[in-house]
One Martini backbone bead per residue (centre of mass of N, CA, C, O) as a GRO file, in nm:
protein
  501
    1MET     BB    1   0.050   0.068  -0.015
    2ARG     BB    2   0.306   0.258  -0.002
    3ILE     BB    3   0.396   0.208  -0.298
    4MET     BB    4   0.143   0.325  -0.431
    5ASP     BB    5   0.166   0.609  -0.307
    6LEU     BB    6   0.436   0.671  -0.446
    7LEU     BB    7   0.334   0.625  -0.753
    8THR     BB    8   0.057   0.829  -0.705
    9ARG     BB    9   0.205   1.077  -0.654
   10ASP     BB   10   0.199   1.408  -0.684
   11PRO     BB   11   0.445   1.633  -0.742
   12ARG     BB   12   0.277   1.903  -0.692
   13GLU     BB   13   0.241   1.828  -0.369
   14GLU     BB   14   0.508   1.915  -0.307
   15PRO     BB   15   0.723   2.088  -0.154
   16VAL     BB   16   0.883   2.402  -0.236
   17SER     BB   17   1.033   2.387   0.040
   18ASP     BB   18   1.196   2.312   0.326
   19PHE     BB   19   1.012   2.446   0.552
   20GLU     BB   20   0.741   2.300   0.452
   21ALA     BB   21   0.820   2.003   0.535
   22ASP     BB   22   0.826   2.090   0.869
   23VAL     BB   23   0.525   2.144   0.885
   24ASP     BB   24   0.278   2.149   1.118
   25PRO     BB   25  -0.079   2.131   1.076
   26THR     BB   26  -0.112   2.191   1.357
   27GLY     BB   27  -0.213   2.411   1.612
   28VAL     BB   28   0.035   2.366   1.810
   29ALA     BB   29   0.259   2.470   1.627
   30ARG     BB   30   0.148   2.765   1.593
   31VAL     BB   31   0.160   2.840   1.891
   32ARG     BB   32   0.454   2.792   1.936
   33VAL     BB   33   0.555   3.006   1.736
   34LEU     BB   34   0.406   3.253   1.834
   35LEU     BB   35   0.537   3.238   2.131
   36ALA     BB   36   0.827   3.278   2.031
   37VAL     BB   37   0.768   3.560   1.892
   38ALA     BB   38   0.684   3.706   2.155
   39LEU     BB   39   0.945   3.622   2.354
   40GLY     BB   40   1.209   3.637   2.211
   41PRO     BB   41   1.280   3.949   2.188
   42LEU     BB   42   1.230   4.020   2.486
   43VAL     BB   43   1.443   3.838   2.619
   44THR     BB   44   1.692   3.919   2.452
   45GLY     BB   45   1.677   4.220   2.508
   46TYR     BB   46   1.692   4.207   2.813
   47ALA     BB   47   1.946   4.048   2.833
   48VAL     BB   48   2.145   4.253   2.702
   49VAL     BB   49   2.090   4.489   2.902
   50ALA     BB   50   2.181   4.321   3.158
   51THR     BB   51   2.478   4.270   3.058
   52VAL     BB   52   2.575   4.556   3.038
   53LEU     BB   53   2.517   4.637   3.326
   54THR     BB   54   2.703   4.418   3.454
   55LEU     BB   55   2.977   4.525   3.331
   56VAL     BB   56   2.961   4.812   3.452
   57THR     BB   57   2.939   4.718   3.750
   58LEU     BB   58   3.201   4.538   3.759
   59THR     BB   59   3.403   4.779   3.648
   60ALA     BB   60   3.331   4.960   3.857
   61GLU     BB   61   3.394   5.178   4.112
   62ARG     BB   62   3.242   5.171   4.407
   63THR     BB   63   3.053   4.896   4.372
   64VAL     BB   64   2.757   4.704   4.409
   65PHE     BB   65   2.656   4.395   4.338
   66SER     BB   66   2.319   4.324   4.185
   67GLY     BB   67   2.113   4.127   4.037
   68PHE     BB   68   1.832   4.244   4.105
   69GLY     BB   69   1.915   4.537   4.025
   70VAL     BB   70   1.980   4.480   3.733
   71LEU     BB   71   1.701   4.373   3.643
   72LEU     BB   72   1.548   4.646   3.726
   73ALA     BB   73   1.735   4.833   3.528
   74ALA     BB   74   1.655   4.685   3.260
   75ALA     BB   75   1.375   4.807   3.209
   76PRO     BB   76   1.455   5.102   3.127
   77GLY     BB   77   1.656   5.011   2.915
   78TRP     BB   78   1.457   4.891   2.725
   79LEU     BB   79   1.300   5.160   2.677
   80ALA     BB   80   1.551   5.309   2.565
   81ALA     BB   81   1.589   5.122   2.321
   82HIS     BB   82   1.273   5.216   2.229
   83GLN     BB   83   1.245   5.538   2.257
   84VAL     BB   84   1.164   5.603   2.568
   85ARG     BB   85   1.091   5.841   2.756
   86LEU     BB   86   1.248   5.963   3.053
   87GLY     BB   87   1.248   5.985   3.417
   88ILE     BB   88   1.502   6.140   3.635
   89GLY     BB   89   1.428   6.278   3.907
   90GLY     BB   90   1.237   6.481   3.714
   91HIS     BB   91   1.421   6.448   3.457
   92PRO     BB   92   1.464   6.460   3.139
   93LEU     BB   93   1.518   6.175   2.889
   94GLY     BB   94   1.556   6.197   2.521
   95LEU     BB   95   1.858   6.113   2.482
   96LEU     BB   96   1.890   5.829   2.293
   97PRO     BB   97   2.024   5.557   2.184
   98LEU     BB   98   2.053   5.402   1.849
   99LEU     BB   99   2.182   5.121   1.863
  100PRO     BB  100   1.975   4.957   2.024
  101THR     BB  101   1.743   5.012   1.828
  102LEU     BB  102   1.857   4.868   1.586
  103GLY     BB  103   1.870   4.596   1.721
  104ALA     BB  104   1.567   4.562   1.786
  105VAL     BB  105   1.472   4.578   1.502
  106ALA     BB  106   1.635   4.343   1.386
  107LEU     BB  107   1.514   4.120   1.577
  108ALA     BB  108   1.212   4.149   1.495
  109ALA     BB  109   1.261   4.089   1.186
  110ARG     BB  110   1.387   3.813   1.215
  111THR     BB  111   1.155   3.674   1.371
  112ALA     BB  112   0.932   3.716   1.165
  113SER     BB  113   1.073   3.573   0.924
  114GLY     BB  114   1.108   3.292   1.051
  115ALA     BB  115   0.803   3.240   1.127
  116THR     BB  116   0.702   3.259   0.833
  117GLN     BB  117   0.860   3.011   0.735
  118ARG     BB  118   0.758   2.797   0.944
  119LEU     BB  119   0.448   2.839   0.856
  120GLY     BB  120   0.436   2.879   0.530
  121CYS     BB  121   0.410   3.157   0.428
  122ARG     BB  122   0.316   3.318   0.106
  123SER     BB  123   0.164   3.570   0.240
  124PRO     BB  124   0.103   3.840   0.426
  125ARG     BB  125  -0.180   3.752   0.506
  126ALA     BB  126  -0.087   3.483   0.647
  127ALA     BB  127   0.124   3.661   0.843
  128LEU     BB  128  -0.073   3.828   1.040
  129PRO     BB  129  -0.018   3.686   1.323
  130VAL     BB  130   0.290   3.775   1.341
  131PHE     BB  131   0.232   4.080   1.346
  132VAL     BB  132   0.057   4.093   1.593
  133THR     BB  133   0.227   3.952   1.799
  134VAL     BB  134   0.474   4.145   1.803
  135THR     BB  135   0.332   4.402   1.864
  136ALA     BB  136   0.177   4.324   2.118
  137ALA     BB  137   0.409   4.242   2.293
  138HIS     BB  138   0.564   4.513   2.303
  139ALA     BB  139   0.326   4.691   2.406
  140VAL     BB  140   0.273   4.530   2.678
  141PHE     BB  141   0.565   4.539   2.793
  142GLY     BB  142   0.585   4.842   2.810
  143LEU     BB  143   0.327   4.888   2.994
  144VAL     BB  144   0.429   4.722   3.231
  145ILE     BB  145   0.696   4.876   3.302
  146ALA     BB  146   0.562   5.148   3.352
  147LEU     BB  147   0.369   5.056   3.584
  148CYS     BB  148   0.594   4.933   3.771
  149ALA     BB  149   0.764   5.237   3.772
  150GLN     BB  150   0.579   5.360   3.969
  151GLY     BB  151   0.763   5.549   4.210
  152SER     BB  152   1.037   5.559   4.090
  153PRO     BB  153   1.314   5.715   3.969
  154VAL     BB  154   1.223   5.563   3.705
  155THR     BB  155   1.017   5.682   3.445
  156ALA     BB  156   0.708   5.643   3.246
  157ASN     BB  157   0.483   5.674   2.994
  158PRO     BB  158   0.246   5.446   2.931
  159LEU     BB  159   0.154   5.532   2.653
  160VAL     BB  160   0.451   5.546   2.528
  161ALA     BB  161   0.539   5.260   2.612
  162CYS     BB  162   0.318   5.130   2.419
  163ALA     BB  163   0.355   5.271   2.127
  164VAL     BB  164   0.652   5.270   2.049
  165PRO     BB  165   0.732   4.966   2.061
  166GLY     BB  166   0.498   4.881   1.867
  167LEU     BB  167   0.584   5.043   1.621
  168LEU     BB  168   0.858   4.928   1.583
  169ALA     BB  169   0.755   4.628   1.563
  170ALA     BB  170   0.580   4.674   1.318
  171VAL     BB  171   0.796   4.761   1.115
  172ALA     BB  172   0.985   4.519   1.150
  173SER     BB  173   0.775   4.285   1.085
  174ALA     BB  174   0.711   4.391   0.799
  175VAL     BB  175   0.990   4.363   0.688
  176GLY     BB  176   1.020   4.049   0.738
  177ILE     BB  177   0.781   3.956   0.579
  178THR     BB  178   0.856   4.085   0.302
  179ALA     BB  179   1.118   3.925   0.280
  180ALA     BB  180   0.959   3.641   0.266
  181CYS     BB  181   0.696   3.724   0.064
  182GLY     BB  182   0.676   4.002  -0.015
  183LEU     BB  183   0.473   4.199  -0.158
  184PRO     BB  184   0.181   4.293  -0.158
  185ASP     BB  185  -0.050   4.305  -0.392
  186PHE     BB  186  -0.178   4.590  -0.352
  187VAL     BB  187   0.109   4.711  -0.386
  188ALA     BB  188   0.234   4.589  -0.641
  189ASP     BB  189  -0.013   4.699  -0.840
  190ARG     BB  190   0.033   5.026  -0.753
  191VAL     BB  191   0.329   5.042  -0.792
  192ASP     BB  192   0.574   5.201  -0.947
  193PRO     BB  193   0.855   5.102  -1.084
  194MET     BB  194   0.995   5.389  -1.070
  195ALA     BB  195   0.955   5.424  -0.767
  196LEU     BB  196   1.126   5.184  -0.682
  197ARG     BB  197   1.381   5.296  -0.799
  198GLY     BB  198   1.378   5.560  -0.626
  199ILE     BB  199   1.384   5.413  -0.350
  200ARG     BB  200   1.663   5.268  -0.391
  201ALA     BB  201   1.825   5.530  -0.446
  202GLY     BB  202   1.758   5.667  -0.184
  203ALA     BB  203   1.880   5.467   0.005
  204MET     BB  204   2.162   5.495  -0.114
  205GLY     BB  205   2.190   5.796  -0.052
  206LEU     BB  206   2.163   5.777   0.255
  207ALA     BB  207   2.407   5.591   0.301
  208VAL     BB  208   2.623   5.800   0.172
  209LEU     BB  209   2.574   6.016   0.382
  210LEU     BB  210   2.643   5.862   0.626
  211ALA     BB  211   2.931   5.804   0.525
  212CYS     BB  212   3.019   6.095   0.530
  213GLY     BB  213   2.967   6.151   0.831
  214ALA     BB  214   3.160   5.935   0.934
  215ALA     BB  215   3.410   6.043   0.809
  216VAL     BB  216   3.407   6.324   0.954
  217PHE     BB  217   3.408   6.216   1.237
  218THR     BB  218   3.667   6.049   1.224
  219VAL     BB  219   3.863   6.291   1.149
  220ALA     BB  220   3.791   6.466   1.393
  221THR     BB  221   3.877   6.261   1.611
  222ALA     BB  222   4.168   6.207   1.512
  223ALA     BB  223   4.260   6.519   1.530
  224SER     BB  224   4.147   6.499   1.856
  225TRP     BB  225   4.291   6.263   2.028
  226SER     BB  226   4.405   6.405   2.276
  227THR     BB  227   4.137   6.499   2.391
  228VAL     BB  228   4.005   6.218   2.411
  229ALA     BB  229   4.207   6.089   2.604
  230ASP     BB  230   4.167   6.293   2.850
  231MET     BB  231   3.868   6.180   2.918
  232TYR     BB  232   4.003   5.943   3.023
  233GLU     BB  233   4.030   5.756   3.292
  234PRO     BB  234   4.250   5.558   3.477
  235GLY     BB  235   4.033   5.377   3.519
  236LEU     BB  236   3.872   5.102   3.386
  237GLY     BB  237   3.569   5.132   3.453
  238ASN     BB  238   3.525   5.435   3.355
  239SER     BB  239   3.640   5.395   3.075
  240PHE     BB  240   3.434   5.169   2.986
  241GLY     BB  241   3.178   5.351   3.020
  242LEU     BB  242   3.258   5.571   2.817
  243PHE     BB  243   3.295   5.378   2.575
  244LEU     BB  244   3.009   5.266   2.573
  245LEU     BB  245   2.863   5.532   2.543
  246SER     BB  246   2.988   5.608   2.267
  247VAL     BB  247   2.890   5.355   2.110
  248LEU     BB  248   2.573   5.399   2.164
  249TYR     BB  249   2.607   5.716   2.025
  250LEU     BB  250   2.716   5.693   1.731
  251PRO     BB  251   2.462   5.738   1.543
  252ASN     BB  252   2.412   6.026   1.655
  253ALA     BB  253   2.687   6.148   1.550
  254VAL     BB  254   2.638   6.078   1.250
  255THR     BB  255   2.389   6.260   1.215
  256ALA     BB  256   2.521   6.525   1.290
  257ALA     BB  257   2.730   6.514   1.063
  258LEU     BB  258   2.531   6.514   0.830
  259SER     BB  259   2.408   6.790   0.891
  260PHE     BB  260   2.676   6.939   0.861
  261VAL     BB  261   2.751   6.865   0.570
  262THR     BB  262   2.474   6.985   0.446
  263GLY     BB  263   2.463   7.263   0.668
  264PRO     BB  264   2.292   7.314   0.940
  265GLY     BB  265   2.355   7.127   1.176
  266PHE     BB  266   2.399   7.163   1.536
  267SER     BB  267   2.293   7.134   1.901
  268ILE     BB  268   2.431   7.200   2.240
  269GLY     BB  269   2.266   7.397   2.379
  270GLY     BB  270   2.476   7.669   2.333
  271LEU     BB  271   2.586   7.500   2.096
  272ASN     BB  272   2.669   7.593   1.748
  273VAL     BB  273   2.706   7.377   1.455
  274GLY     BB  274   2.791   7.523   1.141
  275MET     BB  275   2.878   7.593   0.824
  276PHE     BB  276   2.782   7.928   0.859
  277GLY     BB  277   2.784   7.869   1.186
  278TYR     BB  278   2.903   7.977   1.516
  279HIS     BB  279   2.853   7.879   1.868
  280GLY     BB  280   2.965   7.868   2.166
  281GLY     BB  281   3.013   7.609   2.423
  282ALA     BB  282   2.930   7.365   2.630
  283VAL     BB  283   3.041   7.028   2.688
  284PRO     BB  284   3.048   6.708   2.729
  285GLY     BB  285   3.284   6.470   2.897
  286VAL     BB  286   3.293   6.291   2.612
  287PRO     BB  287   3.463   6.128   2.379
  288ILE     BB  288   3.251   6.166   2.126
  289LEU     BB  289   3.303   6.509   2.170
  290GLY     BB  290   3.622   6.567   2.107
  291GLY     BB  291   3.585   6.674   1.787
  292LEU     BB  292   3.493   6.940   1.855
  293PRO     BB  293   3.499   7.256   1.771
  294GLU     BB  294   3.616   7.579   1.874
  295HIS     BB  295   3.599   7.680   1.577
  296SER     BB  296   3.579   7.815   1.291
  297SER     BB  297   3.617   7.759   0.928
  298THR     BB  298   3.679   7.840   0.591
  299TRP     BB  299   3.679   7.528   0.472
  300TRP     BB  300   3.387   7.398   0.515
  301PRO     BB  301   3.245   7.433   0.234
  302ALA     BB  302   3.407   7.194   0.092
  303LEU     BB  303   3.204   6.965   0.200
  304LEU     BB  304   2.971   7.004  -0.014
  305VAL     BB  305   3.079   6.790  -0.216
  306LEU     BB  306   2.951   6.542  -0.096
  307PRO     BB  307   2.641   6.587  -0.154
  308ALA     BB  308   2.678   6.641  -0.444
  309ALA     BB  309   2.798   6.369  -0.524
  310THR     BB  310   2.550   6.209  -0.433
  311GLY     BB  311   2.357   6.319  -0.635
  312VAL     BB  312   2.511   6.226  -0.883
  313LEU     BB  313   2.498   5.925  -0.822
  314VAL     BB  314   2.196   5.910  -0.839
  315GLY     BB  315   2.158   6.010  -1.128
  316TRP     BB  316   2.345   5.782  -1.254
  317SER     BB  317   2.160   5.534  -1.154
  318LEU     BB  318   1.910   5.688  -1.334
  319ARG     BB  319   1.987   5.712  -1.665
  320LYS     BB  320   1.827   5.416  -1.760
  321VAL     BB  321   1.514   5.393  -1.666
  322ASP     BB  322   1.456   5.609  -1.917
  323ALA     BB  323   1.400   5.786  -2.215
  324ASP     BB  324   1.262   5.993  -2.048
  325PRO     BB  325   1.352   6.271  -1.880
  326ALA     BB  326   1.110   6.319  -1.704
  327GLN     BB  327   1.107   6.040  -1.564
  328ARG     BB  328   1.391   6.068  -1.436
  329ILE     BB  329   1.327   6.313  -1.268
  330ARG     BB  330   1.098   6.181  -1.105
  331THR     BB  331   1.278   5.966  -0.973
  332VAL     BB  332   1.469   6.158  -0.827
  333ALA     BB  333   1.250   6.277  -0.647
  334VAL     BB  334   1.197   6.015  -0.489
  335ALA     BB  335   1.484   5.998  -0.375
  336GLY     BB  336   1.475   6.278  -0.227
  337ALA     BB  337   1.235   6.193  -0.039
  338VAL     BB  338   1.370   5.957   0.107
  339VAL     BB  339   1.601   6.124   0.233
  340ALA     BB  340   1.419   6.325   0.386
  341LEU     BB  341   1.276   6.119   0.557
  342GLY     BB  342   1.545   6.007   0.687
  343CYS     BB  343   1.628   6.269   0.827
  344VAL     BB  344   1.382   6.303   1.004
  345LEU     BB  345   1.409   6.033   1.161
  346LEU     BB  346   1.707   6.058   1.264
  347GLY     BB  347   1.681   6.349   1.389
  348THR     BB  348   1.467   6.268   1.606
  349LEU     BB  349   1.632   6.030   1.741
  350SER     BB  350   1.904   6.191   1.812
  351GLY     BB  351   1.746   6.372   1.997
  352GLY     BB  352   1.696   6.573   2.300
  353ARG     BB  353   1.670   6.563   2.613
  354LEU     BB  354   1.920   6.678   2.885
  355GLY     BB  355   1.761   6.763   3.116
  356ASP     BB  356   1.838   7.096   3.294
  357GLY     BB  357   2.094   7.193   3.176
  358PRO     BB  358   2.341   7.317   2.964
  359PHE     BB  359   2.279   7.060   2.740
  360ASP     BB  360   2.001   7.174   2.689
  361PRO     BB  361   1.928   7.065   2.401
  362VAL     BB  362   1.947   6.813   2.156
  363ASN     BB  363   1.977   6.937   1.813
  364VAL     BB  364   1.821   6.855   1.488
  365PRO     BB  365   1.722   7.020   1.207
  366VAL     BB  366   1.483   6.852   1.037
  367GLY     BB  367   1.358   7.055   0.838
  368VAL     BB  368   1.610   7.179   0.708
  369ALA     BB  369   1.763   6.911   0.650
  370SER     BB  370   1.550   6.782   0.453
  371VAL     BB  371   1.552   7.011   0.237
  372VAL     BB  372   1.856   7.010   0.178
  373ALA     BB  373   1.876   6.706   0.091
  374PHE     BB  374   1.681   6.722  -0.131
  375CYS     BB  375   1.848   6.929  -0.299
  376TRP     BB  376   2.109   6.751  -0.315
  377ILE     BB  377   1.968   6.533  -0.486
  378VAL     BB  378   1.798   6.671  -0.719
  379ILE     BB  379   1.970   6.870  -0.873
  380PRO     BB  380   2.223   6.700  -0.959
  381GLY     BB  381   2.063   6.453  -1.037
  382ALA     BB  382   1.884   6.571  -1.267
  383PHE     BB  383   2.125   6.658  -1.452
  384THR     BB  384   2.244   6.379  -1.478
  385ALA     BB  385   1.998   6.227  -1.589
  386PHE     BB  386   1.950   6.405  -1.836
  387PHE     BB  387   2.245   6.407  -1.984
  388ALA     BB  388   2.327   6.087  -1.947
  389GLY     BB  389   2.086   6.009  -2.094
  390GLU     BB  390   1.839   5.952  -2.292
  391HIS     BB  391   1.663   6.053  -2.604
  392GLU     BB  392   1.428   6.154  -2.787
  393PRO     BB  393   1.324   6.174  -3.095
  394PRO     BB  394   1.252   6.370  -3.331
  395ALA     BB  395   1.028   6.519  -3.484
  396PRO     BB  396   0.851   6.513  -3.754
  397PRO     BB  397   0.792   6.659  -4.026
  398GLU     BB  398   0.562   6.858  -4.164
  399ALA     BB  399   0.480   6.676  -4.411
  400LEU     BB  400   0.387   6.445  -4.196
  401GLU     BB  401   0.141   6.560  -4.030
  402ASP     BB  402  -0.091   6.469  -4.240
  403ASN     BB  403  -0.045   6.192  -4.186
  404GLU     BB  404  -0.199   5.922  -4.049
  405ALA     BB  405   0.065   5.787  -3.924
  406PHE     BB  406   0.101   6.089  -3.749
  407GLU     BB  407  -0.128   6.147  -3.525
  408ASP     BB  408   0.075   5.997  -3.310
  409ALA     BB  409   0.386   6.096  -3.229
  410GLU     BB  410   0.449   5.940  -2.965
  411ASP     BB  411   0.418   5.634  -3.120
  412VAL     BB  412   0.671   5.710  -3.297
  413ASP     BB  413   0.948   5.608  -3.440
  414ALA     BB  414   1.233   5.641  -3.631
  415ASP     BB  415   1.183   5.413  -3.836
  416GLU     BB  416   0.880   5.488  -3.919
  417ALA     BB  417   0.949   5.769  -4.013
  418ALA     BB  418   1.149   5.685  -4.242
  419GLU     BB  419   0.951   5.507  -4.408
  420ALA     BB  420   0.739   5.735  -4.451
  421LEU     BB  421   0.924   5.934  -4.608
  422GLU     BB  422   0.988   5.744  -4.845
  423ASP     BB  423   0.688   5.699  -4.935
  424PHE     BB  424   0.637   5.995  -4.985
  425GLU     BB  425   0.859   6.043  -5.209
  426GLU     BB  426   0.756   5.818  -5.405
  427SER     BB  427   0.469   5.934  -5.458
  428GLU     BB  428   0.578   6.191  -5.596
  429GLU     BB  429   0.738   6.053  -5.827
  430ASP     BB  430   0.479   5.914  -5.947
  431GLU     BB  431   0.320   6.189  -6.024
  432GLU     BB  432   0.498   6.323  -6.244
  433PRO     BB  433   0.443   6.145  -6.496
  434PHE     BB  434   0.141   6.186  -6.505
  435ASP     BB  435   0.155   6.485  -6.585
  436GLU     BB  436   0.321   6.448  -6.854
  437GLU     BB  437   0.083   6.261  -7.013
  438GLU     BB  438  -0.149   6.459  -7.068
  439PRO     BB  439  -0.062   6.593  -7.351
  440ASP     BB  440  -0.061   6.316  -7.509
  441GLU     BB  441  -0.361   6.259  -7.495
  442ASP     BB  442  -0.458   6.519  -7.635
  443THR     BB  443  -0.314   6.470  -7.902
  444GLU     BB  444  -0.457   6.199  -7.973
  445PHE     BB  445  -0.747   6.321  -7.970
  446ASP     BB  446  -0.690   6.517  -8.215
  447ALA     BB  447  -0.607   6.295  -8.423
  448GLU     BB  448  -0.874   6.150  -8.420
  449ALA     BB  449  -1.054   6.380  -8.503
  450ASP     BB  450  -0.920   6.445  -8.778
  451ALA     BB  451  -0.974   6.162  -8.902
  452GLU     BB  452  -1.277   6.180  -8.903
  453LEU     BB  453  -1.277   6.455  -9.074
  454GLY     BB  454  -1.015   6.408  -9.304
  455LEU     BB  455  -0.738   6.492  -9.147
  456GLU     BB  456  -0.463   6.301  -9.288
  457ASP     BB  457  -0.256   6.491  -9.343
  458PRO     BB  458   0.070   6.500  -9.264
  459ALA     BB  459   0.099   6.813  -9.294
  460LEU     BB  460  -0.140   6.851  -9.057
  461SER     BB  461   0.001   6.710  -8.852
  462PRO     BB  462   0.155   6.737  -8.551
  463GLU     BB  463   0.406   6.545  -8.635
  464SER     BB  464   0.497   6.722  -8.844
  465ASP     BB  465   0.708   6.952  -8.968
  466ALA     BB  466   0.505   7.178  -9.012
  467PHE     BB  467   0.420   7.189  -8.713
  468ALA     BB  468   0.701   7.272  -8.609
  469ASP     BB  469   0.660   7.523  -8.778
  470PRO     BB  470   0.564   7.836  -8.687
  471ALA     BB  471   0.491   7.951  -8.994
  472LEU     BB  472   0.304   7.730  -8.991
  473SER     BB  473  -0.021   7.615  -9.075
  474ARG     BB  474  -0.308   7.468  -9.150
  475GLU     BB  475  -0.396   7.694  -9.370
  476SER     BB  476  -0.119   7.724  -9.521
  477ALA     BB  477  -0.080   7.416  -9.615
  478ALA     BB  478  -0.290   7.461  -9.804
  479GLU     BB  479  -0.443   7.516 -10.087
  480PRO     BB  480  -0.570   7.793 -10.244
  481ASP     BB  481  -0.822   7.637 -10.414
  482GLU     BB  482  -0.900   7.510 -10.155
  483ALA     BB  483  -1.186   7.417 -10.001
  484VAL     BB  484  -1.370   7.466  -9.735
  485THR     BB  485  -1.518   7.263  -9.538
  486GLY     BB  486  -1.790   7.201  -9.335
  487GLY     BB  487  -1.637   7.017  -9.135
  488THR     BB  488  -1.434   7.238  -9.049
  489GLU     BB  489  -1.642   7.435  -8.938
  490THR     BB  490  -1.756   7.255  -8.734
  491CYS     BB  491  -1.496   7.190  -8.579
  492GLY     BB  492  -1.476   7.517  -8.518
  493ASP     BB  493  -1.770   7.607  -8.419
  494VAL     BB  494  -1.918   7.705  -8.697
  495GLU     BB  495  -2.182   7.826  -8.851
  496PRO     BB  496  -2.330   7.795  -9.138
  497GLY     BB  497  -2.436   7.917  -9.412
  498GLU     BB  498  -2.687   7.933  -9.649
  499ALA     BB  499  -2.501   7.894  -9.899
  500ASP     BB  500  -2.363   7.636  -9.808
  501ARG     BB  501  -2.635   7.479  -9.781
   0.00000   0.00000   0.00000
């Protein structure tokens, strides 16, 4: 019986991928997978935060390690990793590190993608339970932490603690599900392919701008390495804490450097660092800020070549997307919008309140930075895409505008226009001999009329030599005594007289 099953099995019923073969069709397996999706990112993220706090506590001087205390302190640390604004002793802390946030988003996206594959979901609609589970788990966990922290030195708004982690988890899980199943059908059917090319080019442009900001930050830090080294304390524990703090806030510093490279700059309390404006002020004594300049320099505007080159790169990557220059410019505009949106998001997450002291607040002007970044991408990118790409063939000549084949000039290519032009010229050449034959037909008609009237004398025919002589006429070629017949008078359309009748 088993052999017959193997022989009669339809190969089309075989699983199309490896993970589908291991899927248990029972509901117990689905519940197990969804439970792992809900708890996996939460437990992993909380464990990472607790591990970091443990290292800081163990290496710090004059501190007493407590495992229970570390676990309690990891709760607000988890909220900070998900960009939830905290209150420490009544002072706001909104300047939160971006590196843990990027790690939390990547963890949620990877978990959602793996669960989608284990469940054998072939479409985003089928993976909807995964999306809901990841989002709800993060939102509920943040709400629980905020409610439990009421009355402690570190507090958080319960509504914000519920909404912000849930929103980040929703975005991350949507990215992971899309990576596993592809775009939803209702999105794929409505999104213009040119817009997708613009989105990819915009993501590339944003990455290049971040790379430019990172390069400027690295060079500035290396040039001020003596100042950075003086900020580290002799003890290992304190130095490790400062180093770890600098690493966690590294994406924030790169975003601020990006804003400086594009022009608007950034501010820390009273310190304002911009490409065309500088106002000094106090800065925190952390190594990541050791590369901040003490005064402005005249060569700073030369750094504007970096965003301009980024715009040229985006335009060059889009030079072959379409033969119509207007379509290429539209695609560059989409890329510029993606870069502007990315600058708004990064600038919003990179700044915030920093207590109530002299360093409050840390601000990246997201409005101006987004507009400036859009211009840096669109203006040089549009010029590059316009002149480096293909152009449409010229319009057909005016002589062909009346031709029915050219009623819609936009749908005619160069080869069809050339063929139609040749046909038009050949038709004109064929009409010229037709016009030349018309006198020959009239001459033959006159000769036949003369033959019927009895005028067959070769001397009177148009083909005779006498006809060719202008001094001779039909009347002069006849004999003097020859009488003119009535037929001739009738041929001349003259009525005969009574005598002749």
